[in-house]
GROMACS .gro file of C-alpha atoms in nm:
model
  266
    1MET     CA    1  12.098  10.506  13.674
    2GLN     CA    2  11.906  10.847  13.558
    3LEU     CA    3  11.822  10.881  13.217
    4VAL     CA    4  11.879  11.190  13.030
    5GLN     CA    5  11.757  11.323  12.689
    6ILE     CA    6  11.950  11.214  12.402
    7ASP     CA    7  12.253  11.507  12.260
    8GLY     CA    8  12.257  11.453  11.903
    9ASP     CA    9  12.571  11.602  11.915
   10ALA     CA   10  12.679  11.378  12.128
   11ASP     CA   11  13.029  11.075  12.044
   12LEU     CA   12  12.776  10.739  12.089
   13THR     CA   13  12.855  10.384  12.109
   14ILE     CA   14  12.502  10.214  12.086
   15HIS     CA   15  12.504   9.859  12.286
   16ASN     CA   16  12.200   9.806  12.355
   17ILE     CA   17  11.825   9.910  12.271
   18SER     CA   18  11.533   9.820  12.509
   19ILE     CA   19  11.192   9.918  12.539
   20LEU     CA   20  11.076  10.110  12.857
   21PRO     CA   21  10.930  10.056  13.114
   22SER     CA   22  10.928   9.690  13.016
   23ASP     CA   23  11.049   9.465  12.719
   24GLN     CA   24  10.707   9.254  12.843
   25CYS     CA   25  10.521   9.537  12.751
   26ALA     CA   26  10.628   9.423  12.363
   27THR     CA   27  10.599   9.167  12.102
   28GLU     CA   28  10.910   9.014  11.920
   29GLU     CA   29  10.719   9.164  11.627
   30GLN     CA   30  10.698   9.496  11.781
   31ARG     CA   31  11.044   9.478  11.928
   32SER     CA   32  11.150   9.379  11.535
   33ASN     CA   33  11.023   9.671  11.408
   34VAL     CA   34  11.149   9.889  11.646
   35GLY     CA   35  11.457   9.766  11.600
   36PHE     CA   36  11.433   9.788  11.223
   37MET     CA   37  11.297  10.141  11.172
   38PHE     CA   38  11.555  10.301  11.460
   39GLY     CA   39  11.825  10.184  11.197
   40ARG     CA   40  11.693  10.194  10.851
   41LEU     CA   41  11.620  10.571  10.967
   42ASN     CA   42  11.969  10.654  11.162
   43ASN     CA   43  12.238  10.434  11.089
   44GLY     CA   44  12.206  10.341  10.759
   45TRP     CA   45  12.479  10.462  10.584
   46THR     CA   46  12.350  10.338  10.246
   47HIS     CA   47  12.025  10.495  10.314
   48VAL     CA   48  12.287  10.862  10.295
   49ALA     CA   49  12.393  10.775   9.975
   50ILE     CA   50  12.125  10.721   9.830
   51TYR     CA   51  11.891  10.961   9.952
   52GLY     CA   52  12.212  11.268  10.042
   53PHE     CA   53  12.370  11.198   9.723
   54VAL     CA   54  12.238  10.984   9.465
   55TYR     CA   55  11.881  11.138   9.470
   56PRO     CA   56  11.945  11.496   9.479
   57MET     CA   57  12.225  11.457   9.192
   58LEU     CA   58  11.867  11.220   9.003
   59VAL     CA   59  11.625  11.497   9.054
   60LEU     CA   60  11.865  11.787   8.896
   61VAL     CA   61  11.936  11.532   8.583
   62MET     CA   62  11.594  11.460   8.509
   63ILE     CA   63  11.454  11.827   8.563
   64ALA     CA   64  11.535  11.876   8.210
   65PRO     CA   65  11.381  11.560   8.056
   66LEU     CA   66  11.052  11.569   8.219
   67SER     CA   67  11.012  11.919   8.163
   68ALA     CA   68  11.091  11.899   7.778
   69VAL     CA   69  10.859  11.533   7.767
   70MET     CA   70  10.523  11.745   7.948
   71LEU     CA   71  10.598  12.108   7.697
   72GLY     CA   72  10.695  11.894   7.402
   73MET     CA   73  10.314  11.714   7.471
   74SER     CA   74  10.121  12.011   7.593
   75LYS     CA   75  10.161  12.214   7.261
   76ARG     CA   76  10.081  11.881   7.086
   77GLU     CA   77   9.772  11.839   7.231
   78LYS     CA   78   9.711  12.180   7.172
   79ARG     CA   79   9.820  12.151   6.770
   80GLU     CA   80   9.573  11.834   6.678
   81GLY     CA   81   9.304  11.974   6.862
   82GLU     CA   82   9.272  12.324   6.740
   83SER     CA   83   9.353  12.166   6.411
   84ARG     CA   84   9.031  11.915   6.466
   85TYR     CA   85   8.805  12.076   6.642
   86VAL     CA   86   8.798  11.764   6.887
   87SER     CA   87   8.819  11.677   7.220
   88PRO     CA   88   9.193  11.595   7.288
   89ASN     CA   89   9.337  11.278   7.253
   90PRO     CA   90   9.337  11.033   7.543
   91LEU     CA   91   9.668  10.861   7.422
   92TYR     CA   92   9.847  11.267   7.435
   93GLN     CA   93   9.629  11.218   7.819
   94LEU     CA   94   9.806  10.961   7.908
   95ILE     CA   95  10.163  11.009   7.820
   96SER     CA   96  10.129  11.344   8.006
   97LEU     CA   97   9.978  11.123   8.319
   98LEU     CA   98  10.304  10.935   8.312
   99CYS     CA   99  10.500  11.255   8.304
  100PHE     CA  100  10.293  11.417   8.571
  101CYS     CA  101  10.366  11.082   8.789
  102ALA     CA  102  10.724  11.134   8.707
  103TRP     CA  103  10.739  11.440   8.916
  104MET     CA  104  10.562  11.379   9.170
  105SER     CA  105  10.768  11.016   9.184
  106LEU     CA  106  11.066  11.213   9.160
  107LEU     CA  107  11.038  11.533   9.348
  108ALA     CA  108  10.793  11.389   9.653
  109PRO     CA  109  11.037  11.242   9.851
  110LEU     CA  110  11.280  11.615   9.872
  111PRO     CA  111  11.164  11.756  10.164
  112PHE     CA  112  11.210  11.474  10.361
  113SER     CA  113  11.601  11.381  10.234
  114CYS     CA  114  11.708  11.710  10.220
  115TRP     CA  115  11.580  11.741  10.586
  116TYR     CA  116  11.715  11.392  10.745
  117TYR     CA  117  11.974  11.313  10.466
  118VAL     CA  118  12.152  11.660  10.334
  119LEU     CA  119  12.125  11.870  10.578
  120GLY     CA  120  12.135  11.601  10.913
  121ASP     CA  121  11.903  11.718  11.130
  122GLY     CA  122  11.761  11.406  11.076
  123LEU     CA  123  12.105  11.265  11.165
  124ARG     CA  124  12.206  11.436  11.476
  125HIS     CA  125  11.872  11.393  11.675
  126MET     CA  126  11.747  11.064  11.739
  127ASN     CA  127  11.477  11.147  11.902
  128GLN     CA  128  11.188  11.132  11.664
  129SER     CA  129  10.839  11.225  11.676
  130ILE     CA  130  10.445  11.285  11.556
  131ALA     CA  131  10.502  11.513  11.250
  132MET     CA  132  10.827  11.376  11.132
  133CYS     CA  133  10.650  11.047  11.151
  134HIS     CA  134  10.332  11.119  10.856
  135LEU     CA  135  10.633  11.384  10.634
  136PHE     CA  136  10.881  11.009  10.645
  137ARG     CA  137  10.526  10.821  10.546
  138ASN     CA  138  10.360  10.991  10.330
  139THR     CA  139  10.673  11.161  10.120
  140MET     CA  140  10.887  10.932  10.100
  141GLU     CA  141  10.623  10.595  10.117
  142VAL     CA  142  10.226  10.728  10.023
  143ILE     CA  143  10.330  10.988   9.719
  144PRO     CA  144  10.581  10.789   9.558
  145HIS     CA  145  10.456  10.458   9.585
  146THR     CA  146  10.079  10.552   9.404
  147THR     CA  147  10.268  10.748   9.110
  148ASP     CA  148  10.480  10.373   9.068
  149THR     CA  149  10.201  10.193   9.074
  150LEU     CA  150   9.960  10.418   8.833
  151ILE     CA  151  10.292  10.437   8.666
  152THR     CA  152  10.369  10.071   8.596
  153LEU     CA  153   9.940   9.985   8.531
  154CYS     CA  154   9.968  10.320   8.264
  155SER     CA  155  10.257  10.164   8.081
  156VAL     CA  156  10.084   9.798   8.014
  157ILE     CA  157   9.711  10.018   7.864
  158LEU     CA  158   9.999  10.148   7.674
  159ALA     CA  159  10.130   9.878   7.557
  160GLY     CA  160   9.785   9.778   7.458
  161ALA     CA  161   9.693  10.028   7.283
  162ARG     CA  162  10.015   9.997   7.094
  163PHE     CA  163   9.936   9.610   6.996
  164LEU     CA  164   9.579   9.733   6.931
  165THR     CA  165   9.683   9.957   6.663
  166GLN     CA  166   9.925   9.782   6.534
  167TYR     CA  167   9.752   9.494   6.463
  168HIS     CA  168   9.406   9.528   6.497
  169ARG     CA  169   9.321   9.814   6.340
  170ASN     CA  170   8.892   9.726   6.286
  171THR     CA  171   8.859   9.611   6.641
  172LEU     CA  172   8.736   9.935   6.612
  173LYS     CA  173   8.463   9.826   7.012
  174LEU     CA  174   8.809   9.808   7.146
  175ARG     CA  175   8.972  10.124   7.124
  176THR     CA  176   8.752  10.418   7.145
  177VAL     CA  177   8.804  10.713   7.364
  178GLU     CA  178   8.575  10.578   7.543
  179ARG     CA  179   8.671  10.283   7.651
  180PHE     CA  180   9.072  10.402   7.670
  181SER     CA  181   8.921  10.687   7.925
  182ARG     CA  182   8.762  10.383   8.168
  183ALA     CA  183   9.086  10.272   8.132
  184ILE     CA  184   9.287  10.511   8.254
  185LEU     CA  185   8.994  10.583   8.518
  186PHE     CA  186   9.061  10.226   8.692
  187VAL     CA  187   9.354  10.263   8.667
  188ILE     CA  188   9.421  10.608   8.842
  189LEU     CA  189   9.116  10.455   9.146
  190LEU     CA  190   9.323  10.130   9.187
  191SER     CA  191   9.591  10.367   9.238
  192VAL     CA  192   9.452  10.609   9.537
  193ILE     CA  193   9.275  10.285   9.658
  194LEU     CA  194   9.666  10.130   9.713
  195GLY     CA  195   9.759  10.409   9.832
  196GLY     CA  196   9.538  10.522  10.107
  197LEU     CA  197   9.637  10.169  10.141
  198ARG     CA  198   9.954  10.244  10.210
  199PHE     CA  199   9.900  10.548  10.373
  200PHE     CA  200   9.665  10.349  10.692
  201GLU     CA  201   9.958  10.131  10.684
  202HIS     CA  202  10.121  10.204  10.982
  203ASP     CA  203  10.005  10.242  11.316
  204VAL     CA  204  10.166  10.614  11.429
  205ALA     CA  205  10.283  10.530  11.785
  206LEU     CA  206  10.614  10.683  11.958
  207TYR     CA  207  10.796  10.453  12.189
  208SER     CA  208  11.002  10.522  12.427
  209LEU     CA  209  11.381  10.397  12.423
  210CYS     CA  210  11.651  10.298  12.661
  211MET     CA  211  11.953  10.305  12.472
  212ASP     CA  212  12.237  10.187  12.724
  213THR     CA  213  12.532  10.399  12.541
  214GLU     CA  214  12.869  10.516  12.665
  215PRO     CA  215  12.918  10.726  12.796
  216GLY     CA  216  12.576  10.683  12.962
  217PRO     CA  217  12.281  10.572  12.901
  218TYR     CA  218  11.965  10.809  12.767
  219TRP     CA  219  11.610  10.838  12.594
  220ALA     CA  220  11.532  10.810  12.245
  221ARG     CA  221  11.155  10.774  12.111
  222VAL     CA  222  11.112  10.606  11.784
  223ILE     CA  223  10.814  10.522  11.542
  224GLN     CA  224  10.657  10.188  11.520
  225SER     CA  225  10.552  10.029  11.239
  226GLN     CA  226  10.267   9.767  11.163
  227LYS     CA  227  10.157   9.634  10.815
  228ILE     CA  228   9.811   9.498  10.741
  229PHE     CA  229   9.719   9.440  10.427
  230LEU     CA  230   9.927   9.629  10.175
  231PRO     CA  231  10.191   9.318  10.086
  232LEU     CA  232   9.924   9.121   9.911
  233ALA     CA  233   9.735   9.400   9.731
  234ASP     CA  234  10.089   9.563   9.593
  235LEU     CA  235  10.173   9.193   9.485
  236PHE     CA  236   9.808   9.170   9.270
  237ALA     CA  237   9.848   9.497   9.115
  238GLN     CA  238  10.242   9.533   9.131
  239PHE     CA  239  10.332   9.260   8.931
  240ILE     CA  240  10.062   8.970   8.875
  241LEU     CA  241   9.850   9.182   8.666
  242PRO     CA  242  10.045   9.377   8.471
  243GLY     CA  243  10.297   9.121   8.445
  244ALA     CA  244   9.997   8.897   8.364
  245ALA     CA  245   9.887   9.093   8.104
  246LEU     CA  246  10.254   9.171   7.982
  247ILE     CA  247  10.254   8.794   7.884
  248LEU     CA  248   9.925   8.811   7.709
  249ILE     CA  249  10.074   9.127   7.491
  250HIS     CA  250  10.404   8.949   7.454
  251ILE     CA  251  10.249   8.622   7.287
  252GLY     CA  252  10.032   8.836   7.096
  253PHE     CA  253  10.292   9.052   6.952
  254ASN     CA  254  10.449   8.680   6.887
  255ARG     CA  255  10.199   8.553   6.692
  256GLU     CA  256  10.101   8.817   6.441
  257ARG     CA  257  10.300   8.814   6.132
  258VAL     CA  258  10.615   9.104   6.087
  259ILE     CA  259  10.494   9.392   5.932
  260ASP     CA  260  10.776   9.503   5.637
  261CYS     CA  261  10.814   9.847   5.563
  262GLN     CA  262  11.055   9.800   5.318
  263PRO     CA  263  10.886   9.880   4.959
  264ASP     CA  264  10.861   9.591   4.706
  265GLU     CA  265  11.154   9.530   4.423
  266GLN     CA  266  11.048   9.547   4.076
   0.00000   0.00000   0.00000
């Protein structure tokens, strides 16, 4: 049975997918990963709806508020810095960093999504390439994952700073600019490390597939991925660490007295 190169415009009914030259060359985990990657990128109508329609609309909606936040924070930081003749407030720097991360998380998946789901070139061509693998891994996973981790941990820092400022104004040792800057640098370093782990998470390899289809068999190539260390690191950095910190902050807020902002009646 002669195999030919897959035609992107052909109307295929896929009956079976097998790894060449023999199924004995791959383990059960590899076969499941290949099938998952193949179905996730090519046959999922939910991905087409989300990344082909919902995500582009979300980009258009979020451009105006993110631009307004970044412009307002930059003007406020510049005005207060000029009036006090001191270094910029690290709190404003953290908010600007959050806004920048939101921009990166919003725009990073745009190139792959437009090429693959909006224009439809990826849907019509099932033969994946190394270039597409790197584009998918970096723009759809590494950059958004790094910025989302950074946003989560920076939000915890903001909550902690708010708690110390509102209820513990005498604890100057905990609210110094140096400690605040060190906390920001620690969060950035941790997020970059997790992003690097996600970059090396996948073993970049193309597997040749024999698709038993109608009207005939076709060649196809798909990327096989393999998890290494990242799931445990994600669990700690994105759930356990911020979750425990937020629980402690919440307990601290509940234990403090309620501040009454209304003037006393005479």
